[in-house]
Short mmCIF file of C-alpha atoms in Angstrom, two decimals:
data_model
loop_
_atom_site.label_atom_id
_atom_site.label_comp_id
_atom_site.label_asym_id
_atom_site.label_seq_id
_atom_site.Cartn_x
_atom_site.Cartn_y
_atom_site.Cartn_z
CA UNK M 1 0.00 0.00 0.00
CA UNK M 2 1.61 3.23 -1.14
CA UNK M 3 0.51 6.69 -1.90
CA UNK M 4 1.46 8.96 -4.82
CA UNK M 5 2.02 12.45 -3.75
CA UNK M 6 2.79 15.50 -5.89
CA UNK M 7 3.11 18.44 -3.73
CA UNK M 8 2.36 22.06 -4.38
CA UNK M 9 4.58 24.13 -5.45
CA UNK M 10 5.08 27.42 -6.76
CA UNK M 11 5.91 26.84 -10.47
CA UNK M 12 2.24 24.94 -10.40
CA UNK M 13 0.28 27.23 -9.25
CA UNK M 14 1.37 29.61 -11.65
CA UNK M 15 0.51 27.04 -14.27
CA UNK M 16 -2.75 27.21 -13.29
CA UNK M 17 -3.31 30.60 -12.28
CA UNK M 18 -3.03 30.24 -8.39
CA UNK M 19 -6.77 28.27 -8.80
CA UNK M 20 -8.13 30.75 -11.46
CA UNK M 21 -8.24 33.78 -9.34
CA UNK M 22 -5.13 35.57 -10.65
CA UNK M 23 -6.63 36.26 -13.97
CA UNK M 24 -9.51 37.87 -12.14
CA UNK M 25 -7.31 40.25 -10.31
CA UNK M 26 -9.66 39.23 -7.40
CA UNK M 27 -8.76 39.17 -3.20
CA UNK M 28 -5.47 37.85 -2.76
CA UNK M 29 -6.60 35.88 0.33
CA UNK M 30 -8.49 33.46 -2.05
CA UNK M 31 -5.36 32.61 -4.51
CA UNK M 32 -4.45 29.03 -3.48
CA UNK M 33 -0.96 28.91 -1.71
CA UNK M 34 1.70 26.01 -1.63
CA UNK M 35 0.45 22.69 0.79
CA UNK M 36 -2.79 23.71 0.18
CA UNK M 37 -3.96 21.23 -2.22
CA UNK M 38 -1.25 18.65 -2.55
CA UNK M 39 -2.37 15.86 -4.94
CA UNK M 40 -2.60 12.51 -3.64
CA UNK M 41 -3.34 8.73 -4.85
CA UNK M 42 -4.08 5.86 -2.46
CA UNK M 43 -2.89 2.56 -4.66
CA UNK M 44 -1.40 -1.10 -4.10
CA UNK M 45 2.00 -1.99 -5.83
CA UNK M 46 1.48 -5.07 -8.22
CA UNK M 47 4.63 -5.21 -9.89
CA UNK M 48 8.32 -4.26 -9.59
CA UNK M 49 10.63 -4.27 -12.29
CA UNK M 50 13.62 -2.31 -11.69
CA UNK M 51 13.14 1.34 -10.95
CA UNK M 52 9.76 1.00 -12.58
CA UNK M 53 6.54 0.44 -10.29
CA UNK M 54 3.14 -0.77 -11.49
CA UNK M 55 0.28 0.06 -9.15
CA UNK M 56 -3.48 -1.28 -8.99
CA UNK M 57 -5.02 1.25 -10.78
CA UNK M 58 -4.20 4.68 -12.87
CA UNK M 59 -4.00 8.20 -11.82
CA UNK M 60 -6.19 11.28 -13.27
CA UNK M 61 -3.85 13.65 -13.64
CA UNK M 62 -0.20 14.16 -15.79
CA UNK M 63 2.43 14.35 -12.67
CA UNK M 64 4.41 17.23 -14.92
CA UNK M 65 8.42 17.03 -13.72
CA UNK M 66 8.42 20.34 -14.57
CA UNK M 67 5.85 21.86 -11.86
CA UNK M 68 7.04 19.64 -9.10
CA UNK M 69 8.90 16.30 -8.08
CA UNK M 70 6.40 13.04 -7.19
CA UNK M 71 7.41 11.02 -5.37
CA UNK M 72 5.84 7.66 -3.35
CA UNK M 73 5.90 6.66 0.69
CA UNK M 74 4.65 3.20 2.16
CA UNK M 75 1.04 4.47 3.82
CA UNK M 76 2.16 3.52 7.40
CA UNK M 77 -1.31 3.46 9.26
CA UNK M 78 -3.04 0.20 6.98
CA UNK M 79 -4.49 -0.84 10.73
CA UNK M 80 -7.21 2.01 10.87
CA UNK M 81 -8.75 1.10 7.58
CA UNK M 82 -11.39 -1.49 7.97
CA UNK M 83 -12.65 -3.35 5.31
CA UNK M 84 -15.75 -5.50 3.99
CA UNK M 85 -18.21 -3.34 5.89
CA UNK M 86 -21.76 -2.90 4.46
CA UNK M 87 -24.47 -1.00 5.42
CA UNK M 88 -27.99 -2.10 3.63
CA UNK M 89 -31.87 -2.35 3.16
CA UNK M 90 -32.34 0.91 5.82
CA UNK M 91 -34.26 4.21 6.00
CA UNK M 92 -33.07 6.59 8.30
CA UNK M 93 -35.02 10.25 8.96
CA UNK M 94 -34.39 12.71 11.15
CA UNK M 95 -37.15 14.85 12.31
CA UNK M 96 -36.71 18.10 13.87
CA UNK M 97 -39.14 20.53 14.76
CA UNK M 98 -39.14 24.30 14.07
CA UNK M 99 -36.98 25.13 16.95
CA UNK M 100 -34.94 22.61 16.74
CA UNK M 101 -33.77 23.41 12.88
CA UNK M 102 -30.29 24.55 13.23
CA UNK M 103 -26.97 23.33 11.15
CA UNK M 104 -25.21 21.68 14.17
CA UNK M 105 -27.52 18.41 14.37
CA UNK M 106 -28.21 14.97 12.61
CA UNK M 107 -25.47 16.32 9.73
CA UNK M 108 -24.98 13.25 8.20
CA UNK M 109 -27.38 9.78 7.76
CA UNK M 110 -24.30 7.84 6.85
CA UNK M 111 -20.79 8.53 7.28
CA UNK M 112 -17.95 6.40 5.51
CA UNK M 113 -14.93 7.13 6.93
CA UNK M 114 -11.43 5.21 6.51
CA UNK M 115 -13.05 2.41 4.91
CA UNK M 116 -12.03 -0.15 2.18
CA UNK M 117 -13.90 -2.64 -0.11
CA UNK M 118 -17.19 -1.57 1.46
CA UNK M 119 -20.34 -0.50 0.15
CA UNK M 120 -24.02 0.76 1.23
CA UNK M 121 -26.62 -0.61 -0.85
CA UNK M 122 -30.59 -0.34 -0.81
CA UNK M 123 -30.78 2.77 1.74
CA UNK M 124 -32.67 5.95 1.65
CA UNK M 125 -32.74 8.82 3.80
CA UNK M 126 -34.29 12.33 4.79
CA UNK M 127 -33.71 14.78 6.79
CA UNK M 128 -30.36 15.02 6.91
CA UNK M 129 -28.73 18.48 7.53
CA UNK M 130 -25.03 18.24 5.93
CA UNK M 131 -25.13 14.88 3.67
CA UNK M 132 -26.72 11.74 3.04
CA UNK M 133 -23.81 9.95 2.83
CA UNK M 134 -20.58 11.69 3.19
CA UNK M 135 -17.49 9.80 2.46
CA UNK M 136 -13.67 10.42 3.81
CA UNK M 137 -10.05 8.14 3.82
CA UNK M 138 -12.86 5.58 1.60
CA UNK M 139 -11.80 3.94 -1.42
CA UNK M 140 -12.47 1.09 -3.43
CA UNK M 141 -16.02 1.37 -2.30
CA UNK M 142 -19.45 1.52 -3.58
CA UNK M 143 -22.86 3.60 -2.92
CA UNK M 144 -25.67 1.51 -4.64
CA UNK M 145 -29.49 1.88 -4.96
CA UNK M 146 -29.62 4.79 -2.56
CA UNK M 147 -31.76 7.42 -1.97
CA UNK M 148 -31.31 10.93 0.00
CA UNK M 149 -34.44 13.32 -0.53
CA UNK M 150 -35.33 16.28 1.65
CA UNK M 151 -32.72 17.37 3.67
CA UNK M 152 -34.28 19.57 6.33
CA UNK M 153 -32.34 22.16 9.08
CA UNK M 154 -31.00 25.53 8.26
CA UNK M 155 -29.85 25.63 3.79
CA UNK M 156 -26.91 27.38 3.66
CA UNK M 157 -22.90 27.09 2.31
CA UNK M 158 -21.74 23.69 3.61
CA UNK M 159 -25.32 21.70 3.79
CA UNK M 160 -27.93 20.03 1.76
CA UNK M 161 -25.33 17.81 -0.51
CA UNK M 162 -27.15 14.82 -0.88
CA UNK M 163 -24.05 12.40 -1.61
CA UNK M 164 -20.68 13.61 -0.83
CA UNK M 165 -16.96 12.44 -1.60
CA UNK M 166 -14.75 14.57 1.07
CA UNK M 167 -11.06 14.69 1.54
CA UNK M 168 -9.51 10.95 0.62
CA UNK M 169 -12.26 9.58 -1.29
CA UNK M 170 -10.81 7.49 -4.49
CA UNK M 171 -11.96 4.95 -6.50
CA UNK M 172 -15.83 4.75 -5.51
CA UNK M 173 -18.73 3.70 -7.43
CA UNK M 174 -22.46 5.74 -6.68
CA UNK M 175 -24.53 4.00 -8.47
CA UNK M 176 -28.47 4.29 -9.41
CA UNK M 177 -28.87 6.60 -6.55
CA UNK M 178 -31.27 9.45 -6.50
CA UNK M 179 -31.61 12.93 -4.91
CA UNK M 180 -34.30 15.29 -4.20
CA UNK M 181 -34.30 19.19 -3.08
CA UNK M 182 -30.80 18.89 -2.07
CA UNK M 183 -28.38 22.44 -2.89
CA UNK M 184 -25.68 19.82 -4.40
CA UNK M 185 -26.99 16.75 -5.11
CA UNK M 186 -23.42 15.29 -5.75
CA UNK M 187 -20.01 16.76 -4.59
CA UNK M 188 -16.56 16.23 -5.18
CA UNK M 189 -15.81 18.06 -2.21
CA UNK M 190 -12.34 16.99 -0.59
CA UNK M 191 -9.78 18.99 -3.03
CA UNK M 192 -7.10 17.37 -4.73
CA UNK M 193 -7.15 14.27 -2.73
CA UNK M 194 -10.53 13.64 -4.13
CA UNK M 195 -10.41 10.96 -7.76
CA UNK M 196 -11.40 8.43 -9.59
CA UNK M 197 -15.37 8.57 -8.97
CA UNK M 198 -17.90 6.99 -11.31
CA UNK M 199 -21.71 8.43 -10.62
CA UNK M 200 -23.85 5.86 -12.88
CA UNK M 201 -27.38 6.10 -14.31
CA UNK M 202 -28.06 8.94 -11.14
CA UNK M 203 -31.89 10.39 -11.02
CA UNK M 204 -31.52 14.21 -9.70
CA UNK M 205 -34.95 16.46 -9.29
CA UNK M 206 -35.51 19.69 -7.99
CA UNK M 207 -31.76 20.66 -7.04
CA UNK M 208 -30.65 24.09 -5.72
CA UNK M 209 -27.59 24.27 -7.49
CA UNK M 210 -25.42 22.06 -9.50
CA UNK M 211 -23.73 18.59 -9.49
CA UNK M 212 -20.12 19.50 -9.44
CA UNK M 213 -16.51 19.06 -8.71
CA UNK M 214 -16.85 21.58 -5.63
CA UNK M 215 -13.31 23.30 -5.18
CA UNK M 216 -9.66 22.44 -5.48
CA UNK M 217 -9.05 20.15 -8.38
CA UNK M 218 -10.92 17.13 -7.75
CA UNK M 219 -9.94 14.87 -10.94
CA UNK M 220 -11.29 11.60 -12.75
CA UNK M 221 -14.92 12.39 -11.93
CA UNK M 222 -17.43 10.32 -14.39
CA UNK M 223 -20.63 11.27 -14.66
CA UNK M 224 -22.25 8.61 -17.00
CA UNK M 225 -25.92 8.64 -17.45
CA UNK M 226 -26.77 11.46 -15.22
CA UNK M 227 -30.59 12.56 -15.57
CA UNK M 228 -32.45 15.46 -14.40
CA UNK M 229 -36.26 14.56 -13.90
CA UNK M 230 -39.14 16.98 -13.64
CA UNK M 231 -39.68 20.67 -14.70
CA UNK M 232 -36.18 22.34 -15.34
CA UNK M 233 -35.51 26.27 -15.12
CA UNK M 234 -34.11 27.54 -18.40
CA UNK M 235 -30.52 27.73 -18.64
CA UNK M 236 -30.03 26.93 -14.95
CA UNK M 237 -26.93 25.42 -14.30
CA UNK M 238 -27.43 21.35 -13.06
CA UNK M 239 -24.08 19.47 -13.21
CA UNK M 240 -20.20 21.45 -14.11
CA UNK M 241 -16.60 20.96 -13.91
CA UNK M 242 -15.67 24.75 -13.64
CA UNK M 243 -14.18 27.64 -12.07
CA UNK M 244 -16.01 28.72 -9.17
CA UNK M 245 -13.80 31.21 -8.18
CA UNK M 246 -13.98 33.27 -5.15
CA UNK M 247 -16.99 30.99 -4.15
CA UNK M 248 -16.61 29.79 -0.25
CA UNK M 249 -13.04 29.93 0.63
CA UNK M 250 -11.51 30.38 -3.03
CA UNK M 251 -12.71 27.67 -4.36
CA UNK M 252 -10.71 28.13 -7.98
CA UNK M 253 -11.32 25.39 -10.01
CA UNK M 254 -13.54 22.51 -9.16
CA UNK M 255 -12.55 19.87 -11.30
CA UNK M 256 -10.23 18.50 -13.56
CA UNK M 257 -9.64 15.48 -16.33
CA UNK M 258 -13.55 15.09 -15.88
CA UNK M 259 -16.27 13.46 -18.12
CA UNK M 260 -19.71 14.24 -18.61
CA UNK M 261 -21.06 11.07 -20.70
CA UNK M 262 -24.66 10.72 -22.38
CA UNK M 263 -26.47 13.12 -19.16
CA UNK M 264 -29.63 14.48 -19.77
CA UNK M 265 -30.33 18.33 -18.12
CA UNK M 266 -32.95 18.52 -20.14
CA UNK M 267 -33.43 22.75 -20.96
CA UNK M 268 -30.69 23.20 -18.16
CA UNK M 269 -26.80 23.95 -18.25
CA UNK M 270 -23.82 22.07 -18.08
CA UNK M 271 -20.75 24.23 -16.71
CA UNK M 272 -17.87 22.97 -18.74
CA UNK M 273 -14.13 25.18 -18.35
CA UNK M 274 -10.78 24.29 -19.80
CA UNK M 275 -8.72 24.16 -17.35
CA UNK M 276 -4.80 25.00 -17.96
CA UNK M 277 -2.67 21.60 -17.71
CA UNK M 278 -6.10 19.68 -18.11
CA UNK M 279 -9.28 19.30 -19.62
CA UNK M 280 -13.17 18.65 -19.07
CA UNK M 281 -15.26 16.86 -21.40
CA UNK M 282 -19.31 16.48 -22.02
CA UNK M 283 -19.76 14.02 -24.63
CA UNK M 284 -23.16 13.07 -26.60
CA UNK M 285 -24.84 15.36 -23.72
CA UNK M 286 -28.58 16.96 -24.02
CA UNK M 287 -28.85 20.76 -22.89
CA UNK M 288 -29.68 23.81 -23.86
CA UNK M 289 -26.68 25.19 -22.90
CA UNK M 290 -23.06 23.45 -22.92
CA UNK M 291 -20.57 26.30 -22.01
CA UNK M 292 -17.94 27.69 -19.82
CA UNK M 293 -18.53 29.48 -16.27
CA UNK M 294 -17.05 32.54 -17.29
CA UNK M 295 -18.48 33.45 -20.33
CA UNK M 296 -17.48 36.91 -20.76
CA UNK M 297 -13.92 36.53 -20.35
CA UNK M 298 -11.73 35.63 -23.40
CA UNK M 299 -8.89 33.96 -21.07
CA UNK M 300 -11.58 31.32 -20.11
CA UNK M 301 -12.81 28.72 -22.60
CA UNK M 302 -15.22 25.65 -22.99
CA UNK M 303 -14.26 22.29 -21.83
CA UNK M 304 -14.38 19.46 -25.03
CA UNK M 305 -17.33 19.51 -26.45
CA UNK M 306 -19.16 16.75 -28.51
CA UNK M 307 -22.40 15.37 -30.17
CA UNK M 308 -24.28 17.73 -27.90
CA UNK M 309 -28.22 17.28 -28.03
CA UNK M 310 -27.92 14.05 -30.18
CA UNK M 311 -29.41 11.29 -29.15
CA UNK M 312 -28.09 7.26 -29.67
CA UNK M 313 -24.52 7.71 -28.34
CA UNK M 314 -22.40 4.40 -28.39
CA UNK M 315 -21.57 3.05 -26.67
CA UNK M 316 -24.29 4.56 -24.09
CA UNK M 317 -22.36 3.92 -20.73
CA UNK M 318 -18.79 4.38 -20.77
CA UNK M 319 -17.98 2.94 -17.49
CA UNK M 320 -20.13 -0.06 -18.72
CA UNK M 321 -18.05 -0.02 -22.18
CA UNK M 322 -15.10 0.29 -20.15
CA UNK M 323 -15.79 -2.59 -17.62
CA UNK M 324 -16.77 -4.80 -20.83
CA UNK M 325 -13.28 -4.13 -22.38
CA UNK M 326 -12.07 -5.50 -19.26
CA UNK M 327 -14.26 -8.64 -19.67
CA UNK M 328 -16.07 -7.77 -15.79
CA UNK M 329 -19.93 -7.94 -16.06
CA UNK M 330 -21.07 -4.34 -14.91
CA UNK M 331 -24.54 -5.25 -13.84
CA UNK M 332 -25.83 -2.15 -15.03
CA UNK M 333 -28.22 -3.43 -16.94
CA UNK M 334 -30.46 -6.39 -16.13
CA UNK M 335 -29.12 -9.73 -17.40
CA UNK M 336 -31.46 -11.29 -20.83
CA UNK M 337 -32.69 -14.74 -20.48
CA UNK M 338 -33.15 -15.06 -16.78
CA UNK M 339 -36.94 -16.27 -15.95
CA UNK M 340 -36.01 -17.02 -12.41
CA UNK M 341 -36.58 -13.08 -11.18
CA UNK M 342 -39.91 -11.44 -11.19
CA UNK M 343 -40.22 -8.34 -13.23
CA UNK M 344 -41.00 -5.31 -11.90
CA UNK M 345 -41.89 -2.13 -13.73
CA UNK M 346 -42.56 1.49 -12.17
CA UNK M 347 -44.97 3.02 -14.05
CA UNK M 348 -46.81 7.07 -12.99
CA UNK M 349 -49.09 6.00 -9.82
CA UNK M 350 -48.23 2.31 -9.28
CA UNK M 351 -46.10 -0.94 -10.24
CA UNK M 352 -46.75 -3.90 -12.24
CA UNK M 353 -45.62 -7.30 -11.63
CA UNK M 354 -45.37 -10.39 -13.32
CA UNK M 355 -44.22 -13.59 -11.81
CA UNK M 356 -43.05 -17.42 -13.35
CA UNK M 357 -45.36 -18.94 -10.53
CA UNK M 358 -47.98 -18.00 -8.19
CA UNK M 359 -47.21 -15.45 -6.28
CA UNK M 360 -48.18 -12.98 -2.74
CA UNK M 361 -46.92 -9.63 -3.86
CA UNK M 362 -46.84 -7.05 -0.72
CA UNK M 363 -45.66 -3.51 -1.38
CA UNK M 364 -43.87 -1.39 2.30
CA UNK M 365 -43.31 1.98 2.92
CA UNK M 366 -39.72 2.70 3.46
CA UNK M 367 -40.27 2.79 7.25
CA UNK M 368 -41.29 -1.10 7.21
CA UNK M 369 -45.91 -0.84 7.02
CA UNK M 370 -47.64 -2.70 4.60
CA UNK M 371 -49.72 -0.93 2.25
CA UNK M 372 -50.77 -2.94 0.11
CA UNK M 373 -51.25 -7.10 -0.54
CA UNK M 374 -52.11 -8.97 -3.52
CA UNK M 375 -51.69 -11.99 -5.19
CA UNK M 376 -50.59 -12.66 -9.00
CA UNK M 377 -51.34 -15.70 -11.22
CA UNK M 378 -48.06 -17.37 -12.79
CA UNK M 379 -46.71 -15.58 -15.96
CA UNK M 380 -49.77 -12.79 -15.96
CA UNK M 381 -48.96 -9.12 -15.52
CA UNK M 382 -50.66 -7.31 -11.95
CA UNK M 383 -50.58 -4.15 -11.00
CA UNK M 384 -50.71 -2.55 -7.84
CA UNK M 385 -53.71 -0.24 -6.76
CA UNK M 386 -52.67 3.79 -6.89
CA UNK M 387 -49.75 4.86 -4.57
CA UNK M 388 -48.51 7.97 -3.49
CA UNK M 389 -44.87 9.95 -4.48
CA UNK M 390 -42.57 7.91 -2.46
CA UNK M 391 -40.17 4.90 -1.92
CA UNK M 392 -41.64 1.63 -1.71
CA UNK M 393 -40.62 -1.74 -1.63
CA UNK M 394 -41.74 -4.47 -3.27
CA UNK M 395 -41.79 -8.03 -2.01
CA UNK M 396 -42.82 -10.93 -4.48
CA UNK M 397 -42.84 -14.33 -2.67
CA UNK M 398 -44.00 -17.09 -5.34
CA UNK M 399 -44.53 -20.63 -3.98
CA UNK M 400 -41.37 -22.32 -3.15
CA UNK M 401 -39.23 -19.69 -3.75
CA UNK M 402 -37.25 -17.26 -1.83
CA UNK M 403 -38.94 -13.92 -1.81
CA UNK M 404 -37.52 -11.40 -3.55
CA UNK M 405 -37.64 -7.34 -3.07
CA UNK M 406 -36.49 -4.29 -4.80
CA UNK M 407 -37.03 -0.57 -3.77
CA UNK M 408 -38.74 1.50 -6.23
CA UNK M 409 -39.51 5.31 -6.45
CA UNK M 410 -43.18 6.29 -7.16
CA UNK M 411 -43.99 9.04 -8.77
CA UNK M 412 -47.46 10.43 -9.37
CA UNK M 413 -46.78 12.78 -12.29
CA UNK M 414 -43.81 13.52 -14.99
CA UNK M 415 -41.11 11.12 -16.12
#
C-alpha cells in the first residue's frame, strides 16, 4: 500500500493561475498557496521491475516534472482502515421541529470514513442536515441503490449535498442513486485528494444548485448517465466541472480530467471550463446550454465539447463499455434470459408485476408498514392499486421460492 504524492509548489500554481483567481485580479486571500492542495493517490503496488513500479489502478492527472517532483511513501497506518463493511436495506429520517432546525444536528445519515472494499446498498434517507452519505479516507467502495431526498435544518454554504466524496475519497462507485431538493446533489468536495469517482445512471430532481466538482481540483470524476427529472428552469446550471472562483473559501477550479457522458439536463446547463494543464469533457450530452462558467472573459474557454443534443450515443455507458473491455460484467443493466426473477416495472401511480409462478406480492413503505397485498397468477402481468410519491418496496414471494424485493420510487406525475 503506497501513496502517490505530488506536492504544491510554486511553479504549479502559476501554471494554473493560483486556482483561477489571478486572472480575475480578485482578493489575494483566495489565490491558493503552496500545501494547500497537494495531490494525492491511495494505490497497491502489483509489480516491480527495476526502478519502474506498477500500481493497482491509474492516476487522473499528468504528474508534470516540470511543476514539481512526485514522489511515493509506504502508507504507514493500513491498521485504521477497515474493510468488507456494508451497510444495507435501511431508512433513516431525522425529524426536527421548528426550533430545533439549526446546522449543528443529525449532519450526516451515513458517514464512511477510513473504509475499504465496502459498500451501502438499498438505503434511503431524509432529513439530513449536511449529507446523506458523506465519504472520507474511503476507497475502493461503492454507494448503490440509494436514496437521500429532503434534507431539512437551516440551507446554507456547507449543507444540503445529498451524496458527498470529502477529503480521501478514491476509487468509488455511486450507483443508481437518487436525490431530491438537495443544494448539491453530488459533490466532489475533498480537493485534490478527491479521484477516480464513477456516478452511474443517477436520477436528480428539484436541485438548488449544480452537481459539481466543488473546489480544489478534484480529478477523474465520471458522470455517465446522469438525468435530471421533472420541470427544469431555463438555462439553470445542473451538473459542471468549472471555475467557481472566489466561491466559499476560493474555491478556484472545481474539477479536472472530468467526463460528462450521455447526461440528460434537459433545458438546463452544463458548466464545462478548460482548465490550464487539463481538460473537461461532455460528450453526446442533451442541454440547452453546454458552455464555460465565465463566459465573458476571453482567457476562459469551454471544456471538449461533442455530439451535444444528439441522441443514440455508443456506446451509451462508458464505465459499462469500459468494464466490458475488461471482460467484468457491470450489472448495469439487467441480465437477458433469466426467468427465475420477477419483473418489476414502475410506471406514474403504481407498479406492475409479473411472476413465473404463483405469487403474494406485498408492497412497504420505506419505514417497514404494509400498504398494500395482492396476489398474481403465474406468468400474468398485476398491478398494484394507486400509490402515493414515495419509496416503496416491493416483495414478491411465489410458492417455493425465496422472496424477492427491490425498492422502487413512485412518482405520481412527470417522467
Amino acid at each position: 500500500m503506497i501513496c502517490i504524492e505530488y506536492p504544491t509548489t510554486t511553479a504549479w500554481l502559476e501554471a494554473v493561475w493560483y486556482g483561477g483567481n489571478t486572472k480575475r485580479n480578485t482578493d489575494e486571500s483566495k489565490k491558493w498557496k503552496t500545501k494547500d492542495i497537494d495531490i494525492s493517490y491511495h494505490r497497491y503496488v502489483t509489480k516491480v521491475e527495476g526502478n519502474m513500479i506498477e500500481v493497482d489502478a491509474p492516476i487522473f492527472y499528468a504528474l508534470d516534472v516540470q511543476y514539481a517532483q512526485a514522489y511515493i511513501y509506504k502508507i504507514s497506518n493500513s491498521g485504521t482502515i477497515r474493510h468488507n463493511v456494508g451497510i444495507e436495506n435501511l431508512h433513516i429520517s431525522f425529524e426536527r421541529s421548528p426550533e430545533n432546525s439549526t446546522a449543528n444536528v443529525d449532519q450526516n445519515c451515513i458517514y464512511m470514513s477510513s473504509l475499504e472494499n465496502s459498500w451501502v446498498k438499498g438505503v434511503s434517507m431524509s432529513g439530513f442536515v449536511h449529507a446523506g452519505i458523506k465519504t472520507t479516507s474511503t476507497t475502493r467502495s461503492t454507494i448503490e441503490d440509494c436514496y437521500a431526498i429532503d434534507p431539512s435544518g437551516l440551507c446554507t454554504g456547507g449543507t444540503y449535498y445529498n451524496f458527498e466524496n470529502y477529503h480521501r475519497s478514491q476509487l468509488i462507485l455511486l450507483k443508481n442513486c437518487y436525490a431530491r431538493n438537495g443544494r448539491h446533489h453530488y459533490i466532489s468536495n475533498g480537493c485534490a485528494s478527491t479521484s477516480g469517482i464513477v456516478v452511474l445512471n443517477f436520477r436528480s430532481e428539484l436541485s438548488l444548485a449544480q452537481a459539481e466538482g466543488h473546489r480544489l481540483w478534484s480529478q477523474g470524476i465520471l458522470f455517465d448517465n446522469w438525468a435530471e427529472l421533472g420541470t427544469i428552469k431555463s438555462n439553470t446550471g445542473k451538473i459542471g466541472m468549472y471555475l467557481r472562483d472566489n466561491m466559499g473559501s476560493g474555491h478556484g477550479w472545481g474539477g479536472t480530467n472530468s467526463v460528462f457522458w450521455n447526461c440528460d439536463v434537459q433545458g438546463g446547463a452544463i458548466y464545462l471550463d478548460k482548465v490550464p494543464t487539463g481538460q473537461n469533457y461532455a460528450i453526446g450530452c442533451t442541454a440547452k446550454t453546454i458552455r464555460r462558467y465565465r463566459n465573458n472573459m476571453s482567457e476562459y474557454t469551454n471544456g471538449y465539447i461533442e455530439g451535444q443534443n444528439r441522441k443514440g450515443l455508443q456506446p451509451a455507458s462508458l464505465y459499462e463499455a469500459q468494464r466490458a473491455a475488461r471482460g467484468i460484467s457491470t450489472g448495469l443493466m439487467p441480465e437477458t434470459g433469466r426467468e427465475d426473477i420477477p419483473h418489476i416495472i414502475v410506471e406514474t401511480n403504481r407498479v406492475r408485476v409479473k411472476s413465473q409462478k404463483d405469487a403474494w406480492i406485498s408492497i412497504y413503505t420505506a419505514h417497514g408498514s404494509m400498504v398494500q397485498m395482492f396476489k398474481s397468477s403465474s406468468d400474468n402481468w398485476v398491478e398494484s392499486m394507486p400509490l402515493n410519491n414515495d419509496f416503496y418496496v416491493v416483495r414478491v414471494h411465489e410458492a417455493g421460492q425465496k422472496a424477492y424485493s427491490r425498492k422502487v420510487l413512485i412518482r405520481t406525475v412527470g417522467k
